[in-house]
CSV table of C-alpha atoms in Angstrom, one decimal:
chain,number,residue,atom,x,y,z
A,1,UNK,CA,118.7,283.0,-94.3
A,2,UNK,CA,115.2,283.1,-94.0
A,3,UNK,CA,112.7,283.6,-97.0
A,4,UNK,CA,109.2,284.8,-96.7
A,5,UNK,CA,106.3,285.3,-98.9
A,6,UNK,CA,103.7,288.1,-98.1
A,7,UNK,CA,100.0,287.1,-98.9
A,8,UNK,CA,97.7,289.8,-100.4
A,9,UNK,CA,94.4,289.8,-102.1
A,10,UNK,CA,90.9,291.3,-101.6
A,11,UNK,CA,88.8,290.8,-98.3
A,12,UNK,CA,87.0,287.6,-98.4
A,13,UNK,CA,89.1,285.5,-100.8
A,14,UNK,CA,90.3,283.0,-98.3
A,15,UNK,CA,93.6,284.7,-97.2
A,16,UNK,CA,93.1,283.9,-93.5
A,17,UNK,CA,91.9,280.4,-94.0
A,18,UNK,CA,94.9,279.8,-96.4
A,19,UNK,CA,97.2,281.3,-93.7
A,20,UNK,CA,95.7,278.9,-90.9
A,21,UNK,CA,95.9,276.1,-93.0
A,22,UNK,CA,99.5,276.8,-94.2
A,23,UNK,CA,100.6,277.4,-90.9
A,24,UNK,CA,98.3,274.6,-89.2
A,25,UNK,CA,97.4,277.2,-86.6
A,26,UNK,CA,94.5,279.3,-85.7
A,27,UNK,CA,96.5,282.5,-85.8
A,28,UNK,CA,94.5,284.2,-88.1
A,29,UNK,CA,90.7,284.6,-87.4
A,30,UNK,CA,88.7,283.7,-90.5
A,31,UNK,CA,85.5,285.2,-90.8
A,32,UNK,CA,82.9,286.4,-93.6
A,33,UNK,CA,83.1,290.2,-93.4
A,34,UNK,CA,85.8,292.4,-95.0
A,35,UNK,CA,89.0,293.5,-92.8
A,36,UNK,CA,88.6,290.7,-90.4
A,37,UNK,CA,92.6,290.6,-90.3
A,38,UNK,CA,93.5,293.9,-88.4
A,39,UNK,CA,97.1,292.9,-87.5
A,40,UNK,CA,99.5,291.2,-89.8
A,41,UNK,CA,100.0,287.6,-89.1
A,42,UNK,CA,103.2,286.0,-89.3
A,43,UNK,CA,103.8,282.2,-89.6
A,44,UNK,CA,106.5,279.8,-90.3
A,45,UNK,CA,106.3,276.3,-91.8
A,46,UNK,CA,108.4,273.3,-92.1
A,47,UNK,CA,109.3,272.8,-96.0
A,48,UNK,CA,108.5,269.0,-96.7
A,49,UNK,CA,111.3,267.3,-98.3
A,50,UNK,CA,111.6,263.3,-98.3
A,51,UNK,CA,115.2,263.6,-98.9
A,52,UNK,CA,116.0,264.7,-95.3
A,53,UNK,CA,114.0,261.8,-94.0
A,54,UNK,CA,116.3,259.3,-95.8
A,55,UNK,CA,119.6,261.3,-95.0
A,56,UNK,CA,118.4,261.3,-91.2
A,57,UNK,CA,117.7,257.6,-91.4
A,58,UNK,CA,121.2,256.7,-93.0
A,59,UNK,CA,123.1,259.2,-90.5
A,60,UNK,CA,120.8,257.8,-87.4
A,61,UNK,CA,120.4,261.3,-86.6
A,62,UNK,CA,118.9,262.1,-82.9
A,63,UNK,CA,117.1,265.1,-84.5
A,64,UNK,CA,115.6,266.2,-88.0
A,65,UNK,CA,115.1,269.8,-88.8
A,66,UNK,CA,113.6,270.9,-92.0
A,67,UNK,CA,114.1,274.3,-93.6
A,68,UNK,CA,111.4,276.7,-93.1
A,69,UNK,CA,109.6,279.2,-95.3
A,70,UNK,CA,107.6,282.2,-93.7
A,71,UNK,CA,104.0,283.7,-94.6
A,72,UNK,CA,103.0,287.2,-93.7
A,73,UNK,CA,99.4,287.8,-94.0
A,74,UNK,CA,97.9,291.3,-94.0
A,75,UNK,CA,94.6,292.9,-94.1
A,76,UNK,CA,92.6,292.6,-97.3
A,77,UNK,CA,93.3,295.3,-99.8
A,78,UNK,CA,90.4,297.2,-101.5
A,79,UNK,CA,90.1,299.6,-104.3
A,80,UNK,CA,91.5,302.9,-103.1
A,81,UNK,CA,93.6,301.4,-100.3
A,82,UNK,CA,96.8,303.5,-101.5
A,83,UNK,CA,94.6,306.5,-100.7
A,84,UNK,CA,93.7,305.0,-97.2
A,85,UNK,CA,90.6,303.2,-97.9
A,86,UNK,CA,90.2,300.0,-95.8
A,87,UNK,CA,92.8,298.8,-93.7
A,88,UNK,CA,95.2,296.9,-96.1
A,89,UNK,CA,97.4,300.1,-96.9
A,90,UNK,CA,98.3,300.4,-93.3
A,91,UNK,CA,100.0,297.2,-93.3
A,92,UNK,CA,101.7,297.1,-96.5
A,93,UNK,CA,105.1,298.0,-94.7
A,94,UNK,CA,105.0,294.6,-93.2
A,95,UNK,CA,105.4,292.7,-96.6
A,96,UNK,CA,108.0,295.4,-98.2
A,97,UNK,CA,110.9,293.0,-96.8
A,98,UNK,CA,109.4,289.6,-98.1
A,99,UNK,CA,111.1,287.8,-101.0
A,100,UNK,CA,108.0,287.2,-103.1
A,101,UNK,CA,104.1,288.3,-103.0
A,102,UNK,CA,101.6,285.5,-103.0
A,103,UNK,CA,98.4,287.1,-104.7
A,104,UNK,CA,95.3,284.9,-103.4
A,105,UNK,CA,92.3,285.1,-105.9
A,106,UNK,CA,88.9,283.9,-105.4
A,107,UNK,CA,87.9,281.6,-108.0
A,108,UNK,CA,84.9,279.9,-106.4
A,109,UNK,CA,81.1,280.8,-106.5
A,110,UNK,CA,79.0,280.8,-103.3
A,111,UNK,CA,77.2,283.2,-100.9
A,112,UNK,CA,80.6,284.6,-99.2
A,113,UNK,CA,80.3,288.3,-99.7
A,114,UNK,CA,82.7,289.7,-102.4
A,115,UNK,CA,83.9,293.1,-101.9
A,116,UNK,CA,83.4,294.0,-105.5
A,117,UNK,CA,80.0,292.2,-106.0
A,118,UNK,CA,80.9,289.6,-108.2
A,119,UNK,CA,83.8,287.0,-108.8
A,120,UNK,CA,86.3,288.0,-111.5
A,121,UNK,CA,89.9,287.3,-110.5
A,122,UNK,CA,91.3,289.0,-113.4
A,123,UNK,CA,89.7,292.3,-112.2
A,124,UNK,CA,90.9,291.7,-108.6
A,125,UNK,CA,94.5,291.1,-110.0
A,126,UNK,CA,94.2,294.7,-111.6
A,127,UNK,CA,92.9,296.1,-108.3
A,128,UNK,CA,95.4,294.9,-106.1
A,129,UNK,CA,98.4,295.5,-108.7
A,130,UNK,CA,97.3,299.0,-109.0
A,131,UNK,CA,97.2,299.6,-105.2
A,132,UNK,CA,100.5,298.2,-104.9
A,133,UNK,CA,102.1,300.3,-107.9
A,134,UNK,CA,100.2,303.4,-106.5
A,135,UNK,CA,101.7,302.7,-103.1
A,136,UNK,CA,105.1,302.1,-104.5
A,137,UNK,CA,104.8,305.4,-106.8
A,138,UNK,CA,104.2,307.3,-103.6
A,139,UNK,CA,107.0,305.9,-101.8
A,140,UNK,CA,109.5,306.3,-104.6
A,141,UNK,CA,108.7,309.8,-105.5
A,142,UNK,CA,109.5,310.9,-102.0
A,143,UNK,CA,112.9,309.3,-101.9
A,144,UNK,CA,113.5,310.5,-105.5
A,145,UNK,CA,113.0,313.9,-104.9
A,146,UNK,CA,115.4,313.7,-101.4
A,147,UNK,CA,117.9,312.1,-103.7
A,148,UNK,CA,117.9,314.7,-106.4
A,149,UNK,CA,118.2,317.4,-104.0
A,150,UNK,CA,121.5,315.8,-102.6
A,151,UNK,CA,122.8,315.1,-106.0
A,152,UNK,CA,122.7,318.6,-107.2
A,153,UNK,CA,124.7,319.2,-103.9
A,154,UNK,CA,127.2,316.8,-105.5
A,155,UNK,CA,126.8,313.7,-103.5
A,156,UNK,CA,127.7,310.7,-105.6
A,157,UNK,CA,125.8,308.3,-103.8
A,158,UNK,CA,122.5,310.2,-104.3
A,159,UNK,CA,123.2,310.7,-107.7
A,160,UNK,CA,123.6,307.2,-108.3
A,161,UNK,CA,120.5,306.3,-106.6
A,162,UNK,CA,118.5,308.9,-108.5
A,163,UNK,CA,119.7,307.5,-111.7
A,164,UNK,CA,118.4,303.8,-110.3
A,165,UNK,CA,115.0,305.4,-109.6
A,166,UNK,CA,114.3,307.3,-112.8
A,167,UNK,CA,113.4,304.1,-115.0
A,168,UNK,CA,111.4,302.6,-112.2
A,169,UNK,CA,109.4,305.7,-111.9
A,170,UNK,CA,108.8,305.8,-115.7
A,171,UNK,CA,107.5,302.3,-115.3
A,172,UNK,CA,105.1,303.0,-112.4
A,173,UNK,CA,103.9,306.4,-113.9
A,174,UNK,CA,103.0,304.2,-117.1
A,175,UNK,CA,101.0,301.9,-115.2
A,176,UNK,CA,103.7,299.1,-115.1
A,177,UNK,CA,105.1,297.4,-112.0
A,178,UNK,CA,108.6,298.0,-110.8
A,179,UNK,CA,109.7,294.6,-111.9
A,180,UNK,CA,109.1,295.5,-115.5
A,181,UNK,CA,111.1,298.7,-115.5
A,182,UNK,CA,113.8,299.4,-118.2
A,183,UNK,CA,116.8,298.6,-116.0
A,184,UNK,CA,120.3,297.1,-117.3
A,185,UNK,CA,120.9,293.8,-116.1
A,186,UNK,CA,123.8,294.9,-113.7
A,187,UNK,CA,121.2,297.2,-112.0
A,188,UNK,CA,118.4,294.7,-111.5
A,189,UNK,CA,120.0,293.2,-108.1
A,190,UNK,CA,119.6,296.7,-106.6
A,191,UNK,CA,115.9,296.7,-106.9
A,192,UNK,CA,115.5,294.7,-103.7
A,193,UNK,CA,117.2,297.3,-101.8
A,194,UNK,CA,114.2,299.6,-102.6
A,195,UNK,CA,111.7,297.2,-101.1
A,196,UNK,CA,109.1,297.8,-103.7
A,197,UNK,CA,106.0,295.9,-103.4
A,198,UNK,CA,105.8,295.5,-107.3
A,199,UNK,CA,109.4,294.7,-107.7
A,200,UNK,CA,109.0,291.3,-106.2
A,201,UNK,CA,108.1,288.1,-108.0
A,202,UNK,CA,104.5,286.9,-108.0
A,203,UNK,CA,102.8,283.8,-107.4
A,204,UNK,CA,99.2,283.7,-108.1
A,205,UNK,CA,97.2,281.2,-106.0
A,206,UNK,CA,93.8,280.3,-107.2
A,207,UNK,CA,91.3,279.5,-104.6
A,208,UNK,CA,88.8,277.2,-105.8
A,209,UNK,CA,85.5,275.2,-104.7
A,210,UNK,CA,86.5,271.7,-103.4
A,211,UNK,CA,85.4,270.0,-106.6
A,212,UNK,CA,87.6,271.9,-108.7
A,213,UNK,CA,90.9,271.3,-106.5
A,214,UNK,CA,92.3,268.7,-108.7
A,215,UNK,CA,91.4,270.3,-112.2
A,216,UNK,CA,90.9,274.1,-111.9
A,217,UNK,CA,88.1,275.8,-113.3
A,218,UNK,CA,87.3,278.4,-116.0
A,219,UNK,CA,88.6,281.4,-113.7
A,220,UNK,CA,91.7,279.7,-112.7
A,221,UNK,CA,92.4,278.8,-116.5
A,222,UNK,CA,92.1,282.5,-117.1
A,223,UNK,CA,94.4,283.4,-114.5
A,224,UNK,CA,97.0,280.7,-115.8
A,225,UNK,CA,97.0,282.4,-119.0
A,226,UNK,CA,97.9,286.0,-117.5
A,227,UNK,CA,100.6,284.4,-115.4
A,228,UNK,CA,102.1,282.7,-118.4
A,229,UNK,CA,102.1,286.0,-120.2
A,230,UNK,CA,103.8,287.6,-117.1
A,231,UNK,CA,106.3,285.1,-116.3
A,232,UNK,CA,104.5,284.8,-112.8
A,233,UNK,CA,103.9,281.5,-111.0
A,234,UNK,CA,100.5,280.0,-110.4
A,235,UNK,CA,99.0,277.4,-108.1
A,236,UNK,CA,95.2,276.1,-107.7
A,237,UNK,CA,94.3,275.1,-104.3
A,238,UNK,CA,91.0,274.9,-102.3
A,239,UNK,CA,91.6,276.6,-99.0
A,240,UNK,CA,88.8,274.7,-97.6
A,241,UNK,CA,90.5,271.5,-98.4
A,242,UNK,CA,93.7,272.7,-96.7
A,243,UNK,CA,92.0,273.6,-93.7
A,244,UNK,CA,90.5,270.1,-93.3
A,245,UNK,CA,93.7,268.5,-94.1
A,246,UNK,CA,95.5,270.8,-91.5
A,247,UNK,CA,93.4,269.1,-88.8
A,248,UNK,CA,94.2,265.4,-90.0
A,249,UNK,CA,97.5,264.5,-87.8
A,250,UNK,CA,97.7,260.9,-89.1
A,251,UNK,CA,99.8,260.7,-92.3
A,252,UNK,CA,97.9,257.7,-93.7
A,253,UNK,CA,94.6,259.3,-93.2
A,254,UNK,CA,95.9,262.7,-94.7
A,255,UNK,CA,96.9,260.6,-97.7
A,256,UNK,CA,93.7,258.8,-97.9
A,257,UNK,CA,91.6,262.1,-97.9
A,258,UNK,CA,93.8,263.7,-100.4
A,259,UNK,CA,93.5,260.7,-102.9
A,260,UNK,CA,89.9,260.6,-102.4
A,261,UNK,CA,89.8,264.2,-103.9
A,262,UNK,CA,92.2,263.3,-106.8
A,263,UNK,CA,94.9,265.2,-105.1
A,264,UNK,CA,98.4,263.7,-104.8
A,265,UNK,CA,99.8,266.1,-102.5
A,266,UNK,CA,98.5,268.9,-100.1
A,267,UNK,CA,98.1,272.7,-101.6
A,268,UNK,CA,101.2,273.7,-99.2
A,269,UNK,CA,103.5,271.4,-100.6
A,270,UNK,CA,102.5,272.6,-104.2
A,271,UNK,CA,102.8,276.4,-103.0
A,272,UNK,CA,106.1,275.9,-101.5
A,273,UNK,CA,107.5,274.1,-104.7
A,274,UNK,CA,106.1,277.0,-106.8
A,275,UNK,CA,107.6,279.5,-104.5
A,276,UNK,CA,111.1,277.7,-104.6
A,277,UNK,CA,110.8,277.8,-108.5
A,278,UNK,CA,109.7,281.4,-108.6
A,279,UNK,CA,112.6,282.5,-106.2
A,280,UNK,CA,115.1,280.0,-107.8
A,281,UNK,CA,116.1,278.6,-104.4
A,282,UNK,CA,117.7,275.0,-103.8
A,283,UNK,CA,118.1,272.9,-100.7
A,284,UNK,CA,121.4,271.6,-99.3
A,285,UNK,CA,121.9,269.5,-96.1
A,286,UNK,CA,124.1,268.9,-93.2
A,287,UNK,CA,123.9,265.6,-91.6
A,288,UNK,CA,125.3,263.6,-88.2
A,289,UNK,CA,124.5,261.7,-85.7
A,290,UNK,CA,123.3,264.5,-83.6
A,291,UNK,CA,121.2,266.4,-86.4
A,292,UNK,CA,120.2,266.1,-90.0
A,293,UNK,CA,119.3,269.5,-91.3
A,294,UNK,CA,117.9,271.3,-94.5
A,295,UNK,CA,119.0,274.7,-95.5
A,296,UNK,CA,117.7,277.1,-98.1
A,297,UNK,CA,120.0,279.2,-100.5
A,298,UNK,CA,119.5,280.9,-103.7
A,299,UNK,CA,120.7,278.9,-106.8
A,300,UNK,CA,124.2,280.1,-107.8
A,301,UNK,CA,125.3,280.4,-104.2
A,302,UNK,CA,128.8,279.7,-103.8
A,303,UNK,CA,130.1,277.6,-100.7
A,304,UNK,CA,131.0,280.4,-98.3
A,305,UNK,CA,127.7,282.0,-98.8
A,306,UNK,CA,125.8,278.6,-98.0
A,307,UNK,CA,128.0,278.2,-94.9
A,308,UNK,CA,127.0,281.5,-93.9
A,309,UNK,CA,123.4,280.4,-93.8
A,310,UNK,CA,124.4,278.2,-91.0
A,311,UNK,CA,126.6,280.7,-89.1
A,312,UNK,CA,128.4,283.9,-90.1
A,313,UNK,CA,131.5,282.5,-88.7
A,314,UNK,CA,131.3,279.7,-91.1
A,315,UNK,CA,131.5,282.2,-93.8
A,316,UNK,CA,134.1,284.6,-92.3
A,317,UNK,CA,136.4,281.7,-91.7
A,318,UNK,CA,135.6,279.4,-94.7
A,319,UNK,CA,138.3,277.1,-95.4
A,320,UNK,CA,136.6,274.3,-97.6
A,321,UNK,CA,133.5,272.3,-98.0
A,322,UNK,CA,133.4,268.7,-97.8
A,323,UNK,CA,130.6,267.6,-100.2
A,324,UNK,CA,128.6,264.5,-100.9
A,325,UNK,CA,125.7,264.4,-103.8
A,326,UNK,CA,122.5,263.3,-102.1
A,327,UNK,CA,122.3,260.1,-104.3
A,328,UNK,CA,125.9,259.1,-103.5
A,329,UNK,CA,125.0,260.0,-99.7
A,330,UNK,CA,122.2,257.4,-99.9
A,331,UNK,CA,123.7,254.9,-102.0
A,332,UNK,CA,126.9,254.7,-100.1
A,333,UNK,CA,125.3,254.6,-96.6
A,334,UNK,CA,126.4,257.7,-95.7
A,335,UNK,CA,129.5,259.8,-95.0
A,336,UNK,CA,132.1,257.2,-94.2
A,337,UNK,CA,130.7,255.0,-97.2
A,338,UNK,CA,130.9,257.9,-99.5
A,339,UNK,CA,134.3,258.6,-98.3
A,340,UNK,CA,135.4,255.3,-98.8
A,341,UNK,CA,133.9,255.0,-102.3
A,342,UNK,CA,135.6,258.4,-103.3
A,343,UNK,CA,132.3,260.2,-103.5
A,344,UNK,CA,133.1,262.8,-100.9
A,345,UNK,CA,134.7,265.8,-102.6
A,346,UNK,CA,136.8,268.8,-101.2
A,347,UNK,CA,135.5,272.0,-102.6
A,348,UNK,CA,136.8,275.5,-102.3
A,349,UNK,CA,135.3,278.9,-102.0
A,350,UNK,CA,134.5,279.1,-105.7
A,351,UNK,CA,132.2,275.7,-105.6
A,352,UNK,CA,128.5,276.2,-106.6
A,353,UNK,CA,126.4,274.5,-104.2
A,354,UNK,CA,124.0,272.1,-105.9
A,355,UNK,CA,120.2,271.1,-104.9
A,356,UNK,CA,120.6,268.1,-102.6
A,357,UNK,CA,124.5,268.5,-101.9
A,358,UNK,CA,125.0,266.9,-98.3
A,359,UNK,CA,127.7,269.4,-96.9
A,360,UNK,CA,130.3,269.6,-94.2
A,361,UNK,CA,132.1,273.0,-93.8
A,362,UNK,CA,135.6,273.5,-92.5
A,363,UNK,CA,136.3,277.0,-91.1
A,364,UNK,CA,138.6,278.8,-88.7
A,365,UNK,CA,138.0,282.1,-87.0
């Protein structure tokens, strides 16, 4: 199962610079003028996890494969995008299927042109959120009308679809995002199927000047206050610093550079961790002499679902999971040591996978 984040924001806030740094490529052209990104950029990055390296060392694995997170960067949105202004609205379809939205905000001064004339991240949030809500409203109204017509003809599924859409439409017409719609708890899981932009969880990423990368500034503090009220995530980074870090291939040199700026880790690591928390994701591992690998699942996933992230046959023919907690795997020197110490457990299909579990799935198809 892949997890993806769509990067949105106004033009010239540093989206393409951040995308380049996150993916350590020059796939997105960064330039100081609006609408530089005219095609969506898609990149996948390895998720850093020190546990995987330790597991691989213990298992003497020939290959180490981290789990990955995808990023989709689209053209900058402007006021009126939902009505066809600019280029951003043209590419909104590319982020309808992502799991979360990263809203990059300009929180730095300077000579770079701001499409609204002045730096004000709170205003920028309102502009982008409004455009996303208007795009959702247009899409949902058309689907609701079609479902309502079919419902009148006695189609049961159409009636259920219309009932699901009604409170969401009410929220959007009231100027509230789809995620704030008054839906019963047992219906909230169906929101994802509608692929609404404002139903997705939001991670605000504040792009600050280099001197404020470790502490933030007044603009990022205002965003943090708003994020707390909304229940959204927030990360403060300097895209300029991330671009420099991406050029450093030596780990020691990279660490020294970050320490000189008062930073303990890269912005990428913080964005990923915040994204995992926002989406409530966990990591489990598989290990052996050929390969040690990290896998991502949603918290609460049962063993067959986790097995299915490796291969659908594993889920279809699931028999059991042999599980070792990460700490036990390391302390016992690997699978055989854990087995000898009684630390390997045999779990059935109702087992809820824990973060850090080292798993071996038994299946038959």
